[in-house]
Amino acid sequence: MKIAGVLLLPFFFYALYVFFTFIRSSEGKSERGQNILNHSYKAALPIMPIGWLLIEVTHSFINYSFETYRDLMWILILITFIVQGFTVHTYKNKQ
């Protein structure tokens, strides 16, 4: 599990950079920027509850240790931020 988290870290840092630079730019504060941010929030919103549900359902079949559960939650948070950052990147270049 830790390997997957380490492999996701570069994507996470890039997505975080894109997201924060977009928020602080003048484009992020415009109406178009707010529209892009709303689309990114819509894309990232269902990931956390659905992922948590899947982790809990599989936990009833496979008993995870606390360390594995913690790693899975960390990966879920990374994926949520990655999707949000890449959605901002995609919509910023698309429109």
mmCIF file of C-alpha atoms in Angstrom:
data_model
loop_
_atom_site.group_PDB
_atom_site.id
_atom_site.type_symbol
_atom_site.label_atom_id
_atom_site.label_comp_id
_atom_site.label_asym_id
_atom_site.label_seq_id
_atom_site.Cartn_x
_atom_site.Cartn_y
_atom_site.Cartn_z
ATOM 1 C CA MET A 1 0.000 0.000 0.000
ATOM 2 C CA LYS A 2 2.812 2.391 0.769
ATOM 3 C CA ILE A 3 4.201 1.912 -2.724
ATOM 4 C CA ALA A 4 0.908 3.085 -4.239
ATOM 5 C CA GLY A 5 0.954 6.140 -1.994
ATOM 6 C CA VAL A 6 4.522 6.974 -2.959
ATOM 7 C CA LEU A 7 3.672 6.591 -6.654
ATOM 8 C CA LEU A 8 0.719 8.971 -6.255
ATOM 9 C CA LEU A 9 2.715 11.687 -4.474
ATOM 10 C CA PRO A 10 4.131 13.393 -7.620
ATOM 11 C CA PHE A 11 0.633 13.606 -9.107
ATOM 12 C CA PHE A 12 -0.670 14.929 -5.791
ATOM 13 C CA PHE A 13 1.970 17.662 -5.594
ATOM 14 C CA TYR A 14 1.322 18.684 -9.203
ATOM 15 C CA ALA A 15 -2.451 18.777 -8.633
ATOM 16 C CA LEU A 16 -1.981 20.768 -5.431
ATOM 17 C CA TYR A 17 0.274 23.234 -7.243
ATOM 18 C CA VAL A 18 -2.230 23.655 -10.097
ATOM 19 C CA PHE A 19 -5.131 24.078 -7.688
ATOM 20 C CA PHE A 20 -3.492 26.664 -5.425
ATOM 21 C CA THR A 21 -1.952 28.682 -8.247
ATOM 22 C CA PHE A 22 -5.346 28.775 -9.964
ATOM 23 C CA ILE A 23 -7.134 29.915 -6.804
ATOM 24 C CA ARG A 24 -4.644 32.719 -6.186
ATOM 25 C CA SER A 25 -4.578 33.930 -9.791
ATOM 26 C CA SER A 26 -6.898 36.589 -11.150
ATOM 27 C CA GLU A 27 -8.422 33.957 -13.449
ATOM 28 C CA GLY A 28 -9.491 31.917 -10.434
ATOM 29 C CA LYS A 29 -11.331 34.871 -8.974
ATOM 30 C CA SER A 30 -13.318 35.643 -12.113
ATOM 31 C CA GLU A 31 -16.710 34.203 -12.968
ATOM 32 C CA ARG A 32 -15.116 31.702 -15.360
ATOM 33 C CA GLY A 33 -12.688 30.680 -12.614
ATOM 34 C CA GLN A 34 -15.494 30.136 -10.149
ATOM 35 C CA ASN A 35 -17.242 27.971 -12.741
ATOM 36 C CA ILE A 36 -14.074 25.891 -13.172
ATOM 37 C CA LEU A 37 -13.699 25.516 -9.406
ATOM 38 C CA ASN A 38 -17.335 24.417 -9.096
ATOM 39 C CA HIS A 39 -16.748 21.741 -11.748
ATOM 40 C CA SER A 40 -13.655 20.524 -9.912
ATOM 41 C CA TYR A 41 -15.562 20.347 -6.622
ATOM 42 C CA LYS A 42 -18.336 18.362 -8.311
ATOM 43 C CA ALA A 43 -15.817 15.904 -9.737
ATOM 44 C CA ALA A 44 -13.961 15.392 -6.452
ATOM 45 C CA LEU A 45 -16.929 15.366 -4.078
ATOM 46 C CA PRO A 46 -18.176 11.776 -4.576
ATOM 47 C CA ILE A 47 -14.726 10.193 -4.403
ATOM 48 C CA MET A 48 -14.316 10.357 -0.628
ATOM 49 C CA PRO A 49 -17.676 8.878 0.464
ATOM 50 C CA ILE A 50 -17.722 6.231 -2.272
ATOM 51 C CA GLY A 51 -14.119 5.251 -1.568
ATOM 52 C CA TRP A 52 -14.758 5.115 2.161
ATOM 53 C CA LEU A 53 -17.817 2.935 1.550
ATOM 54 C CA LEU A 54 -15.784 0.559 -0.610
ATOM 55 C CA ILE A 55 -13.073 0.354 2.030
ATOM 56 C CA GLU A 56 -15.644 -0.404 4.726
ATOM 57 C CA VAL A 57 -17.440 -3.028 2.609
ATOM 58 C CA THR A 58 -14.196 -4.811 1.774
ATOM 59 C CA HIS A 59 -13.191 -4.555 5.437
ATOM 60 C CA SER A 60 -16.155 -6.738 6.340
ATOM 61 C CA PHE A 61 -14.765 -9.468 4.058
ATOM 62 C CA ILE A 62 -11.047 -8.917 4.602
ATOM 63 C CA ASN A 63 -9.855 -7.863 8.021
ATOM 64 C CA TYR A 64 -7.417 -4.993 7.529
ATOM 65 C CA SER A 65 -4.887 -4.018 10.119
ATOM 66 C CA PHE A 66 -4.993 -0.462 11.378
ATOM 67 C CA GLU A 67 -1.893 0.373 9.356
ATOM 68 C CA THR A 68 -3.478 -0.900 6.129
ATOM 69 C CA TYR A 69 -6.688 0.997 6.853
ATOM 70 C CA ARG A 70 -4.685 4.169 7.487
ATOM 71 C CA ASP A 71 -2.760 3.698 4.223
ATOM 72 C CA LEU A 72 -5.982 3.155 2.274
ATOM 73 C CA MET A 73 -7.484 6.336 3.709
ATOM 74 C CA TRP A 74 -4.311 8.253 2.836
ATOM 75 C CA ILE A 75 -4.486 6.962 -0.753
ATOM 76 C CA LEU A 76 -8.158 7.965 -0.908
ATOM 77 C CA ILE A 77 -7.333 11.517 0.168
ATOM 78 C CA LEU A 78 -4.513 11.699 -2.374
ATOM 79 C CA ILE A 79 -6.826 10.537 -5.154
ATOM 80 C CA THR A 80 -9.442 13.113 -4.168
ATOM 81 C CA PHE A 81 -6.957 15.979 -4.436
ATOM 82 C CA ILE A 82 -5.482 14.584 -7.655
ATOM 83 C CA VAL A 83 -8.883 14.491 -9.320
ATOM 84 C CA GLN A 84 -9.662 18.014 -8.188
ATOM 85 C CA GLY A 85 -6.357 19.410 -9.433
ATOM 86 C CA PHE A 86 -6.481 17.650 -12.771
ATOM 87 C CA THR A 87 -10.091 18.755 -13.263
ATOM 88 C CA VAL A 88 -9.009 22.365 -12.747
ATOM 89 C CA HIS A 89 -6.148 21.823 -15.181
ATOM 90 C CA THR A 90 -8.449 20.262 -17.796
ATOM 91 C CA TYR A 91 -11.199 22.889 -17.599
ATOM 92 C CA LYS A 92 -8.695 25.748 -17.496
ATOM 93 C CA ASN A 93 -7.140 24.617 -20.764
ATOM 94 C CA LYS A 94 -10.458 23.557 -22.330
ATOM 95 C CA GLN A 95 -12.487 26.754 -22.075
#
